[in-house]
Coordinates of C-alpha atoms in Angstrom, one line a residue:
X699 CA 122.4 61.9 100.3
X700 CA 119.5 63.6 99.2
X701 CA 116.1 63.4 101.3
X702 CA 113.8 60.7 100.8
X703 CA 110.6 61.8 98.4
X704 CA 107.7 59.8 99.4
X705 CA 106.5 60.5 95.4
X706 CA 109.4 58.0 94.3
X707 CA 107.5 55.4 96.0
X708 CA 104.0 55.8 94.9
X709 CA 102.6 54.2 92.0
X710 CA 102.4 56.0 88.8
X711 CA 98.8 55.0 88.2
X712 CA 98.0 56.4 91.6
X713 CA 99.9 59.7 90.9
X714 CA 98.4 60.3 87.6
X715 CA 94.9 59.9 89.3
X716 CA 95.7 62.6 91.7
X717 CA 97.3 64.7 89.2
X718 CA 94.5 64.8 86.6
X719 CA 92.3 66.0 89.6
X720 CA 94.5 69.2 90.0
X721 CA 93.8 72.6 88.2
X722 CA 96.1 73.3 85.3
X723 CA 98.1 76.0 87.0
X724 CA 98.4 73.6 90.1
X725 CA 99.8 71.0 88.0
X726 CA 102.4 73.3 86.3
X727 CA 103.3 74.1 89.9
X728 CA 104.0 70.7 90.8
X729 CA 106.3 70.1 87.9
X730 CA 108.2 73.1 88.6
X731 CA 109.2 71.9 92.2
X732 CA 109.2 68.3 92.1
X733 CA 111.2 65.9 89.7
X734 CA 109.5 63.0 90.5
X735 CA 106.3 64.6 89.7
X736 CA 108.0 66.0 86.5
X737 CA 109.5 63.0 85.0
X738 CA 106.0 61.3 85.5
X739 CA 103.8 63.8 84.3
X740 CA 105.4 66.1 81.7
X741 CA 104.1 64.1 79.0
X742 CA 100.5 64.6 80.5
X743 CA 100.7 68.2 81.0
X744 CA 102.2 69.5 77.9
X745 CA 100.7 67.1 75.4
X746 CA 98.1 69.3 74.5
X747 CA 99.0 73.1 74.5
X748 CA 96.9 76.2 73.6
X749 CA 98.1 79.9 73.3
X750 CA 95.7 82.3 73.9
X751 CA 95.2 85.9 72.8
X752 CA 93.6 89.2 74.1
X753 CA 97.1 89.8 75.7
X754 CA 99.6 93.0 74.8
X755 CA 102.7 90.5 75.5
X756 CA 103.4 88.1 72.6
X757 CA 102.9 84.8 73.9
X758 CA 104.6 83.0 70.8
X759 CA 107.8 84.4 71.6
X760 CA 107.1 83.8 75.6
X761 CA 106.3 79.9 74.6
X762 CA 109.4 79.9 72.3
X763 CA 111.7 81.1 75.5
X764 CA 110.0 78.8 77.9
X765 CA 110.8 75.8 75.7
X766 CA 114.3 76.9 75.6
X767 CA 114.7 77.5 79.2
X768 CA 112.7 74.3 80.4
X769 CA 114.4 70.8 81.0
X770 CA 114.7 69.0 77.5
X771 CA 111.9 67.0 76.1
X772 CA 109.2 69.1 76.9
X773 CA 108.5 70.2 73.6
X774 CA 109.1 66.7 72.5
X775 CA 106.1 65.7 74.5
X776 CA 103.7 68.4 72.7
X777 CA 101.3 66.4 70.5
X778 CA 98.9 69.3 69.8
X779 CA 99.3 73.1 69.6
X780 CA 96.6 75.6 69.0
X781 CA 97.4 79.1 68.6
X782 CA 94.8 81.7 69.1
X783 CA 96.9 84.8 68.6
X784 CA 96.7 87.0 65.8
X785 CA 99.6 88.8 64.7
X786 CA 98.7 92.4 62.9
X787 CA 98.6 92.2 59.2
X788 CA 100.0 95.8 59.5
X789 CA 103.3 94.9 61.5
X790 CA 106.4 96.0 60.4
X791 CA 109.1 93.9 58.6
X792 CA 111.3 93.6 61.9
X793 CA 108.2 92.2 63.9
X794 CA 106.8 89.9 61.2
X795 CA 110.5 88.6 61.1
X796 CA 110.5 88.0 64.7
X797 CA 107.3 86.4 65.0
X798 CA 108.3 84.2 62.0
X799 CA 111.1 83.0 63.8
X800 CA 109.5 82.6 67.3
X801 CA 107.3 80.5 65.7
X802 CA 109.9 78.2 64.0
X803 CA 111.8 77.9 67.2
X804 CA 108.4 76.3 68.7
X805 CA 107.9 74.0 65.7
X806 CA 111.8 72.7 66.0
X807 CA 111.2 72.2 69.6
X808 CA 108.0 70.4 69.1
X809 CA 109.4 67.4 67.3
X810 CA 106.6 65.0 67.9
X811 CA 104.2 67.5 67.1
X812 CA 100.8 65.7 65.3
X813 CA 98.5 68.5 65.0
X814 CA 98.4 72.2 64.6
X815 CA 95.6 74.6 64.4
X816 CA 95.6 78.4 64.2
X817 CA 93.2 81.3 63.7
X818 CA 91.7 81.1 60.0
X819 CA 92.7 84.5 59.3
X820 CA 96.3 84.3 61.3
X821 CA 99.2 85.4 59.4
X822 CA 100.9 82.7 61.2
X823 CA 99.7 80.5 58.3
X824 CA 102.1 82.8 55.9
X825 CA 104.8 82.1 58.3
X826 CA 104.2 78.4 58.7
X827 CA 104.1 77.9 54.7
X828 CA 107.4 79.8 54.6
X829 CA 109.3 77.7 57.4
X830 CA 107.8 74.5 56.2
X831 CA 110.9 74.6 53.5
X832 CA 113.1 74.7 56.2
X833 CA 114.7 71.3 57.9
X834 CA 113.7 69.6 61.4
X835 CA 109.8 71.0 60.8
X836 CA 107.8 68.1 61.9
X837 CA 105.4 66.8 59.5
X838 CA 102.0 66.9 60.5
X839 CA 98.8 64.6 60.7
X840 CA 96.1 67.4 61.1
X841 CA 95.9 71.0 60.8
X842 CA 92.9 73.2 61.6
X843 CA 91.6 76.9 60.7
X844 CA 90.0 77.9 63.7
X845 CA 87.2 80.1 64.4
X846 CA 84.2 81.3 62.2
X847 CA 84.8 80.6 58.4
X848 CA 83.2 83.3 56.3
X849 CA 83.6 84.3 52.4
X850 CA 85.8 87.0 53.5
X851 CA 88.7 85.0 54.9
X852 CA 91.2 84.0 52.3
X853 CA 92.7 80.7 53.3
X854 CA 95.4 80.9 50.5
X855 CA 98.1 79.7 53.0
X856 CA 95.8 77.2 54.6
X857 CA 95.6 75.1 51.8
X858 CA 99.3 75.6 50.7
X859 CA 100.6 74.5 54.0
X860 CA 98.2 71.4 54.2
X861 CA 99.4 70.4 50.6
X862 CA 103.1 70.8 52.2
X863 CA 102.3 68.2 54.6
X864 CA 100.5 65.8 52.0
X865 CA 102.7 63.1 52.5
X866 CA 101.7 62.5 56.3
X867 CA 98.5 64.6 56.8
X868 CA 95.6 62.4 57.8
X869 CA 92.7 64.7 58.4
X870 CA 91.8 67.5 56.2
X871 CA 88.6 70.1 56.5
X872 CA 88.0 71.7 53.2
X873 CA 85.8 74.8 54.3
X874 CA 85.0 76.1 50.6
X875 CA 85.5 73.5 47.8
X876 CA 85.4 76.5 45.2
X877 CA 88.0 78.5 47.2
X878 CA 89.9 80.4 44.4
X879 CA 93.5 79.6 45.9
X880 CA 92.7 75.9 45.0
X881 CA 91.2 76.7 41.7
X882 CA 94.0 78.9 40.7
X883 CA 97.0 77.0 42.1
X884 CA 95.8 73.4 41.7
X885 CA 93.3 73.7 39.1
X886 CA 90.6 72.1 41.5
X887 CA 89.8 70.4 44.3
X888 CA 90.1 66.7 43.0
X889 CA 93.4 67.7 41.5
X890 CA 94.4 69.0 45.0
X891 CA 93.3 66.1 47.0
X892 CA 94.9 63.5 44.7
X893 CA 98.0 64.2 46.2
X894 CA 97.1 63.6 49.8
X895 CA 97.9 59.5 49.7
X896 CA 97.5 59.2 53.6
X897 CA 94.3 61.2 54.2
X898 CA 91.8 59.3 56.2
X899 CA 89.2 61.6 57.4
X900 CA 88.0 64.4 54.8
X901 CA 85.6 66.9 55.3
X902 CA 83.9 69.3 52.6
X903 CA 81.4 71.7 54.0
X904 CA 80.4 74.2 51.0
X905 CA 80.8 75.1 47.4
X906 CA 79.5 76.2 44.1
X907 CA 77.4 75.2 41.4
X908 CA 80.0 76.4 38.9
X909 CA 83.0 74.2 40.2
X910 CA 80.7 70.7 40.6
X911 CA 82.6 68.1 43.1
X912 CA 80.9 64.9 41.7
X913 CA 80.9 62.6 44.5
X914 CA 81.8 59.2 42.7
X915 CA 85.0 61.1 41.3
X916 CA 85.8 62.4 44.7
X917 CA 85.7 58.6 46.0
X918 CA 88.1 57.7 43.0
X919 CA 90.4 60.4 43.9
X920 CA 90.8 59.5 47.6
X921 CA 90.7 55.7 47.8
X922 CA 91.7 54.8 51.3
X923 CA 89.1 57.3 53.3
X924 CA 88.0 56.0 56.8
X925 CA 85.5 58.9 57.2
X926 CA 84.0 61.3 54.9
X927 CA 81.7 64.5 55.8
X928 CA 80.6 65.6 52.4
X929 CA 77.7 68.8 52.4
X930 CA 77.7 69.6 48.9
X931 CA 74.4 69.8 46.8
X932 CA 76.2 68.6 43.8
X933 CA 75.2 65.2 41.8
X934 CA 76.8 62.1 42.6
X935 CA 77.9 61.3 39.0
X936 CA 78.9 63.1 35.9
X937 CA 77.7 60.4 33.8
X938 CA 76.5 57.0 34.5
X939 CA 79.4 54.9 36.0
X940 CA 79.9 51.5 34.3
X941 CA 81.7 50.0 37.3
X942 CA 80.6 50.5 41.1
X943 CA 82.9 48.6 43.3
X944 CA 82.9 48.3 47.0
X945 CA 84.7 50.9 48.9
X946 CA 86.2 48.9 51.6
X947 CA 87.8 51.5 54.1
X948 CA 85.1 53.7 54.7
X949 CA 83.7 53.3 58.2
X950 CA 81.9 57.1 58.8
X951 CA 79.9 59.0 56.3
X952 CA 77.9 62.3 56.7
X953 CA 76.5 63.0 53.4
X954 CA 73.9 65.2 51.5
X955 CA 71.7 63.4 49.0
X956 CA 70.9 66.0 46.1
X957 CA 67.6 64.1 45.9
X958 CA 65.4 61.4 47.6
X959 CA 65.9 58.6 45.0
X960 CA 66.3 54.4 45.2
X961 CA 69.3 55.1 42.6
X962 CA 71.1 57.0 45.5
X963 CA 70.0 54.9 48.1
X964 CA 71.3 51.9 46.6
X965 CA 74.4 53.3 45.6
X966 CA 75.2 54.0 49.1
X967 CA 74.0 50.5 50.7
X968 CA 76.0 48.6 48.0
X969 CA 79.2 50.8 47.9
X970 CA 79.9 51.1 51.7
X971 CA 79.6 47.7 53.1
X972 CA 81.9 48.3 55.8
X973 CA 80.1 51.4 57.4
X974 CA 79.6 51.7 61.0
X975 CA 78.2 55.4 61.0
X976 CA 75.7 57.2 58.8
X977 CA 74.2 60.5 58.7
X978 CA 72.2 61.7 55.6
X979 CA 70.5 64.9 54.8
X980 CA 67.8 65.6 52.6
X981 CA 66.0 68.4 51.2
X982 CA 62.9 67.1 49.7
X983 CA 59.8 68.4 48.0
X984 CA 57.4 65.8 45.9
X985 CA 56.8 68.5 43.1
X986 CA 60.4 69.1 42.6
X987 CA 61.5 65.4 42.6
X988 CA 59.1 64.4 40.1
X989 CA 59.8 66.9 37.9
X990 CA 63.6 65.8 38.3
X991 CA 62.8 62.4 37.5
X992 CA 60.5 63.2 34.4
X993 CA 63.5 64.8 32.7
X994 CA 66.2 62.3 33.7
X995 CA 66.4 58.6 32.2
X996 CA 66.8 56.4 35.2
X997 CA 63.1 55.3 35.5
X998 CA 63.2 56.0 39.1
X999 CA 59.7 57.4 40.8
X1000 CA 58.6 58.3 44.4
X1001 CA 57.1 54.6 44.5
X1002 CA 60.3 52.9 43.8
X1003 CA 62.1 55.2 46.2
X1004 CA 59.9 54.6 48.9
X1005 CA 59.9 50.7 48.4
X1006 CA 63.6 50.4 48.5
X1007 CA 63.8 52.8 51.5
X1008 CA 61.5 50.8 53.4
X1009 CA 63.2 47.2 52.6
X1010 CA 66.9 47.2 51.5
X1011 CA 67.8 50.6 53.1
X1012 CA 66.0 49.7 56.3
X1013 CA 68.0 46.5 56.4
X1014 CA 70.9 48.1 55.7
X1015 CA 70.6 50.7 58.5
X1016 CA 69.8 48.2 61.2
X1017 CA 73.6 46.6 61.0
X1018 CA 75.0 50.3 61.8
X1019 CA 76.4 51.0 65.0
X1020 CA 74.9 54.7 64.7
X1021 CA 72.5 56.1 62.0
X1022 CA 71.0 59.6 61.6
X1023 CA 68.4 60.8 58.9
X1024 CA 67.4 64.3 58.5
X1025 CA 64.7 65.2 56.1
X1026 CA 63.5 68.7 55.6
X1027 CA 60.4 68.4 53.5
X1028 CA 58.6 71.3 51.8
X1029 CA 54.8 71.2 51.5
X1030 CA 52.7 68.3 51.5
X1031 CA 54.5 64.9 50.8
X1032 CA 54.1 61.2 51.0
X1033 CA 57.6 60.7 52.4
X1034 CA 56.6 62.0 55.7
X1035 CA 53.9 59.5 56.6
X1036 CA 55.5 56.6 55.2
X1037 CA 58.8 57.2 57.0
X1038 CA 56.8 57.5 60.1
X1039 CA 54.9 54.5 59.9
X1040 CA 57.4 52.1 58.4
X1041 CA 61.0 53.4 59.3
X1042 CA 60.3 54.1 62.9
X1043 CA 58.0 51.0 63.6
X1044 CA 60.7 48.7 62.3
X1045 CA 64.0 50.6 63.5
X1046 CA 62.2 50.8 66.9
X1047 CA 61.5 47.2 67.1
X1048 CA 64.6 45.8 68.7
X1049 CA 66.0 48.8 70.6
X1050 CA 65.9 48.7 74.3
X1051 CA 65.2 52.9 74.8
X1052 CA 63.3 54.5 72.1
X1053 CA 62.2 58.4 72.7
X1054 CA 60.2 60.8 70.6
X1055 CA 60.0 64.3 70.3
X1056 CA 57.3 66.2 68.6
X1057 CA 57.2 70.0 67.9
X1058 CA 54.2 71.6 66.2
X1059 CA 54.4 75.2 65.0
X1060 CA 51.4 77.3 63.9
X1061 CA 52.2 79.0 60.6
X1062 CA 50.6 79.7 57.1
X1063 CA 53.4 77.8 55.5
X1064 CA 54.0 73.9 55.4
X1065 CA 56.9 71.9 56.2
X1066 CA 58.1 69.1 58.0
X1067 CA 61.5 68.4 59.5
X1068 CA 62.7 64.7 60.7
X1069 CA 65.3 63.9 62.7
X1070 CA 65.5 60.0 62.9
X1071 CA 68.6 58.8 65.1
X1072 CA 69.3 55.0 65.9
X1073 CA 72.3 54.1 68.3
X1074 CA 73.3 50.6 69.3
X1075 CA 70.4 50.2 72.0
X1076 CA 68.4 53.7 71.7
X1077 CA 66.3 55.2 69.1
X1078 CA 65.5 59.1 69.1
X1079 CA 62.7 60.4 66.4
X1080 CA 62.3 63.9 66.4
X1081 CA 59.6 65.7 64.2
X1082 CA 58.8 69.3 63.6
X1083 CA 55.8 69.9 61.9
X1084 CA 54.7 73.7 60.5
X1085 CA 51.2 73.8 59.3
X1086 CA 48.6 76.4 59.8
X1087 CA 46.4 74.9 62.7
X1088 CA 42.8 75.9 63.4
X1089 CA 42.5 74.1 66.8
X1090 CA 44.5 71.9 68.8
X1091 CA 42.1 69.1 67.5
X1092 CA 43.8 69.8 64.0
X1093 CA 47.4 69.5 66.0
X1094 CA 47.3 66.0 66.7
X1095 CA 49.6 64.9 63.9
X1096 CA 51.5 62.9 66.3
X1097 CA 48.7 60.5 67.2
X1098 CA 49.3 58.6 63.8
X1099 CA 53.0 58.1 64.8
X1100 CA 51.9 56.8 68.2
X1101 CA 49.3 54.5 66.6
X1102 CA 52.3 52.9 64.8
X1103 CA 55.1 52.6 67.5
X1104 CA 53.8 54.3 70.7
X1105 CA 53.7 51.0 72.8
X1106 CA 57.6 50.9 72.2
X1107 CA 58.1 54.7 73.5
X1108 CA 60.0 55.4 77.1
X1109 CA 60.2 59.0 76.6
X1110 CA 57.9 61.3 75.1
X1111 CA 58.0 65.0 74.7
X1112 CA 55.3 67.1 72.7
X1113 CA 55.7 71.0 72.4
X1114 CA 53.0 73.2 70.7
X1115 CA 54.4 76.8 69.4
X1116 CA 51.3 79.0 69.1
X1117 CA 51.0 82.1 67.4
X1118 CA 47.2 82.8 68.5
X1119 CA 45.7 82.0 71.9
X1120 CA 44.2 78.7 72.4
X1121 CA 40.4 77.6 74.1
X1122 CA 40.5 74.0 73.3
X1123 CA 41.1 71.7 76.1
X1124 CA 44.2 68.9 75.6
X1125 CA 43.0 65.6 76.7
X1126 CA 46.1 63.4 78.0
X1127 CA 44.1 60.3 78.0
X1128 CA 44.9 59.6 73.8
X1129 CA 48.6 59.9 74.5
X1130 CA 48.6 57.6 77.7
X1131 CA 46.5 55.0 76.0
X1132 CA 48.8 54.5 72.7
X1133 CA 52.0 54.9 75.0
X1134 CA 51.7 52.5 77.8
X1135 CA 55.4 51.8 78.5
X1136 CA 56.4 55.3 79.1
X1137 CA 58.6 56.3 81.8
X1138 CA 58.8 60.0 81.2
X1139 CA 56.3 62.3 79.6
X1140 CA 56.7 66.2 78.7
X1141 CA 54.0 68.3 77.4
X1142 CA 54.5 72.1 76.6
X1143 CA 52.7 75.1 75.0
X1144 CA 55.0 77.9 73.8
X1145 CA 53.0 81.3 72.9
X1146 CA 54.4 83.9 70.7
X1147 CA 55.0 87.1 72.9
X1148 CA 52.4 88.8 71.3
X1149 CA 49.6 86.3 72.6
X1150 CA 50.2 87.7 76.4
X1151 CA 49.5 91.3 75.0
X1152 CA 46.6 90.6 73.0
X1153 CA 44.7 87.5 74.4
X1154 CA 43.0 86.5 77.9
X1155 CA 44.8 84.2 80.2
X1156 CA 42.4 81.7 79.6
X1157 CA 43.2 81.3 76.2
X1158 CA 47.0 81.7 76.8
X1159 CA 47.0 78.8 79.0
X1160 CA 44.3 75.9 77.6
X1161 CA 42.8 73.5 80.2
X1162 CA 44.6 70.1 80.3
X1163 CA 42.2 67.4 80.9
X1164 CA 42.4 63.5 81.5
X1165 CA 39.3 62.0 80.6
X1166 CA 38.8 58.2 81.9
X1167 CA 41.1 58.8 84.8
X1168 CA 40.0 56.2 87.0
X1169 CA 39.8 53.5 84.4
X1170 CA 43.3 52.9 83.6
X1171 CA 46.6 53.0 85.8
X1172 CA 49.8 53.8 83.9
X1173 CA 52.7 52.3 86.3
X1174 CA 55.4 52.9 84.4
X1175 CA 55.6 56.7 84.2
X1176 CA 58.0 58.2 86.8
X1177 CA 58.7 61.5 85.4
X1178 CA 56.0 64.1 84.4
X1179 CA 56.9 68.0 83.0
X1180 CA 53.8 70.3 82.4
X1181 CA 54.2 73.8 80.7
X1182 CA 52.4 76.6 79.6
X1183 CA 48.6 75.8 80.4
X1184 CA 45.8 75.6 82.8
X1185 CA 45.8 73.2 85.7
X1186 CA 42.9 72.4 87.8
X1187 CA 42.6 70.7 91.3
X1188 CA 40.4 67.9 89.8
X1189 CA 42.8 67.1 86.6
X1190 CA 46.0 66.8 89.2
X1191 CA 44.2 64.5 91.4
X1192 CA 42.9 62.3 88.4
X1193 CA 46.8 62.6 87.1
X1194 CA 47.8 61.5 90.4
X1195 CA 45.6 58.3 90.4
X1196 CA 46.3 57.5 86.7
X1197 CA 50.1 57.6 87.2
X1198 CA 50.7 56.0 91.0
X1199 CA 54.6 55.6 90.5
X1200 CA 55.4 59.5 89.6
X1201 CA 58.4 60.3 91.6
X1202 CA 59.3 63.6 89.6
X1203 CA 56.9 66.2 88.8
X1204 CA 57.4 69.7 87.2
X1205 CA 54.7 72.5 86.5
X1206 CA 56.4 75.1 84.6
X1207 CA 54.5 78.3 83.3
X1208 CA 51.4 76.9 84.3
X1209 CA 48.5 78.7 85.8
X1210 CA 46.3 77.4 88.4
X1211 CA 42.5 78.3 88.8
X1212 CA 41.4 82.3 89.3
X1213 CA 39.8 81.3 92.6
X1214 CA 41.0 82.8 95.8
X1215 CA 42.4 79.5 97.1
X1216 CA 43.3 76.2 95.5
X1217 CA 43.7 72.9 97.2
X1218 CA 45.7 70.3 95.1
X1219 CA 45.5 66.8 96.6
X1220 CA 48.4 64.3 95.2
X1221 CA 48.4 62.4 98.7
X1222 CA 48.6 59.1 96.8
X1223 CA 52.0 59.9 95.2
X1224 CA 55.5 59.4 96.8
X1225 CA 57.4 62.2 95.1
X1226 CA 61.2 62.6 95.3
X1227 CA 61.2 65.9 93.4
X1228 CA 58.7 68.8 92.7
X1229 CA 59.3 71.9 90.6
X1230 CA 56.6 74.7 90.5
X1231 CA 56.9 78.0 88.8
X1232 CA 55.0 80.7 90.8
X1233 CA 56.3 83.4 88.7
X1234 CA 53.2 82.8 86.2
X1235 CA 50.7 83.3 89.0
X1236 CA 52.3 86.6 90.0
X1237 CA 52.2 88.0 86.6
X1238 CA 48.7 86.4 85.7
X1239 CA 46.9 87.8 89.4
X1240 CA 46.4 91.7 88.7
X1241 CA 45.0 92.2 91.9
X1242 CA 46.9 90.0 94.0
X1243 CA 50.3 90.4 92.1
X1244 CA 52.2 91.7 94.9
X1245 CA 51.9 88.5 97.2
X1246 CA 50.1 85.2 97.9
X1247 CA 50.7 82.1 99.9
X1248 CA 52.3 79.0 99.0
X1249 CA 52.0 75.8 101.1
X1250 CA 53.5 72.3 100.8
X1251 CA 52.2 69.7 102.8
X1252 CA 53.8 65.9 103.3
X1253 CA 50.6 63.8 104.7
X1254 CA 53.0 60.9 105.7
X1255 CA 54.5 62.0 109.2
X1256 CA 52.5 65.3 108.7
X1257 CA 54.9 68.3 107.6
X1258 CA 53.9 71.6 106.3
X1259 CA 56.0 74.6 105.0
X1260 CA 54.2 77.7 104.5
X1261 CA 55.8 80.6 102.2
X1262 CA 55.0 83.9 101.4
X1263 CA 55.4 84.7 97.5
X1264 CA 55.9 88.2 96.3
X1265 CA 58.4 89.8 93.7
X1266 CA 61.4 88.5 95.4
X1267 CA 62.3 85.1 96.6
X1268 CA 59.8 83.2 98.7
X1269 CA 60.0 84.0 102.2
X1270 CA 59.2 81.0 105.0
X1271 CA 56.5 81.8 106.9
X1272 CA 55.8 80.1 110.6
X1273 CA 52.3 78.4 111.2
X1274 CA 50.8 81.5 113.1
X1275 CA 52.4 83.9 110.4
X1276 CA 50.5 82.1 107.7
X1277 CA 47.3 81.7 110.0
X1278 CA 47.4 85.5 110.4
X1279 CA 47.6 86.3 106.4
X1280 CA 45.5 83.2 104.9
X1281 CA 42.2 85.1 105.2
X1282 CA 43.7 88.4 103.3
X1283 CA 45.6 86.5 100.4
X1284 CA 45.2 83.8 98.2
X1285 CA 46.5 80.7 98.8
X1286 CA 48.2 77.5 96.8
X1287 CA 48.3 74.4 98.4
X1288 CA 50.0 71.4 97.3
X1289 CA 49.6 67.9 99.2
X1290 CA 51.7 64.9 98.8
X1291 CA 52.3 61.5 100.7
X1292 CA 55.8 61.9 101.2
X1293 CA 58.4 64.3 99.6
X1294 CA 62.1 64.8 99.6
X1295 CA 62.8 67.8 97.7
X1296 CA 60.5 70.8 96.1
X1297 CA 61.7 73.9 94.1
X1298 CA 59.7 77.1 93.9
X1299 CA 60.8 79.5 91.1
X1300 CA 59.9 82.8 91.9
X1301 CA 61.1 84.2 88.7
X1302 CA 61.8 82.7 85.2
X1303 CA 65.5 82.3 86.2
X1304 CA 66.3 79.0 87.9
X1305 CA 69.1 80.6 89.6
X1306 CA 66.4 82.4 92.0
X1307 CA 64.7 79.3 93.0
X1308 CA 64.0 78.2 96.5
X1309 CA 64.9 74.9 97.2
X1310 CA 62.7 73.2 100.2
X1311 CA 64.3 69.9 102.0
X1312 CA 62.3 67.6 103.8
X1313 CA 63.8 65.6 106.6
X1314 CA 62.9 61.7 106.7
X1315 CA 62.1 62.0 110.6

């Protein structure tokens, strides 16, 4: 009688939970030494297999031998196989035959294989094409060309292999719609795709204006798609369609619109009424668009496009589980302010969480980028404005947005990317007044590297001020990040009064006053996490760059931590050691009511941070 194995009496659900916690190597060892483990977990362990490269041994041949020596049904459990190994294109005929035979043995053993991925320039695509004529080769649902796809890569056999599996293939990625192998052998992409009767997911990434793929014709050729990624700057129609019916199967659409017009928006909303997820990308220029409309006979105008967008299209977007609109606008445009005020305010109306991210970049060119994301319960607005800014007062493009929907924002991030030094103060009061429900606020100024060598520190780090600090309280803000500016004791004290419920505070790449000693009184705050970048002070202080003292004080149950800051990590000091140095070195002192954890960054690398914990007693 065989010895009792406790694994035999453990529920499979519990074993699966334990097994999934083990590293991949340990999982393999368990399967080798215990049959009980093997019969429960083999289908999990061998379901997805990756054969790597960078090894002198032929891993394809080794894996083929492994499948032969293992207990039965190992290959039958494999559903996904990824081969990263590249056989040399200069191999001998004997070596090529051996590699082809090894691949054939693997495919025959993996009789339930559904997905296969191989390196884009791999010779195994050629072997796969030759083997597909033989019996017992599994029919695939998905094939993938792995790695970076460039114009130098020939994909003749990739498309040939895909066509061999056209009766079962459910997902296909077409990396270049104008690929010569498709043009020569199949006389164009549409002729190629019409044979894929089971295709559910299709992606077309790039193409050529010489080989146009009209979107409307593509849908006629592939009438059963559930997901489509169409990134071609090609016209939707070769002629005006007389009859446009509903496309009932499509659930996900990622599409590039050749122009922003009511005609195309109407086509999307009326034809794809079962859509759940939508991503639209638009490159827009008012002058270019007006020129297109003047040459066409559609009667479309910018006014009509904006009206349709602000009414029917927004109503359509609201019904989706997910939507993402990406606009790249060149030059001045009527679209950006309209979308900001109409779309953002309406879409954010019923969302539980609304976040906004504004980037302002100083440049002689003028461009705007907008990414508007709507989920089931959350909305994210991301704006990047490229302008030639004279001063920070001109930078406040985001204020128009905040006046429109700032009261609905929970998270706000504002980043200035500057080419020149700044002297104008930044006032937080307008931001806080327009966004009374914020929980997280991040303000950052990023100066170009040349600024650090050509401008005084006072202009690199503009001051941060807070007007009317004592008159208003913002109770919702719990997380604040300040970066790239000058901070003063007066400002931080006013900020702590204005934001009494702040729990997390990050001061990154900011500089304090150049006086020898600075005391920052934030004793009205109960802080859970405080992060301070002291490396900026090291770089800025020419005379005392070598070292200075840093003090953290917890007012409640008074606790003080003293540190000597130099070129390495901060060194903790005793009170007596600090008293010996405080008359000789500058001191930066922060005081909070309570503080649980602090991080001092002695360099710009977070790995060199000094973590400080305060005990509760």
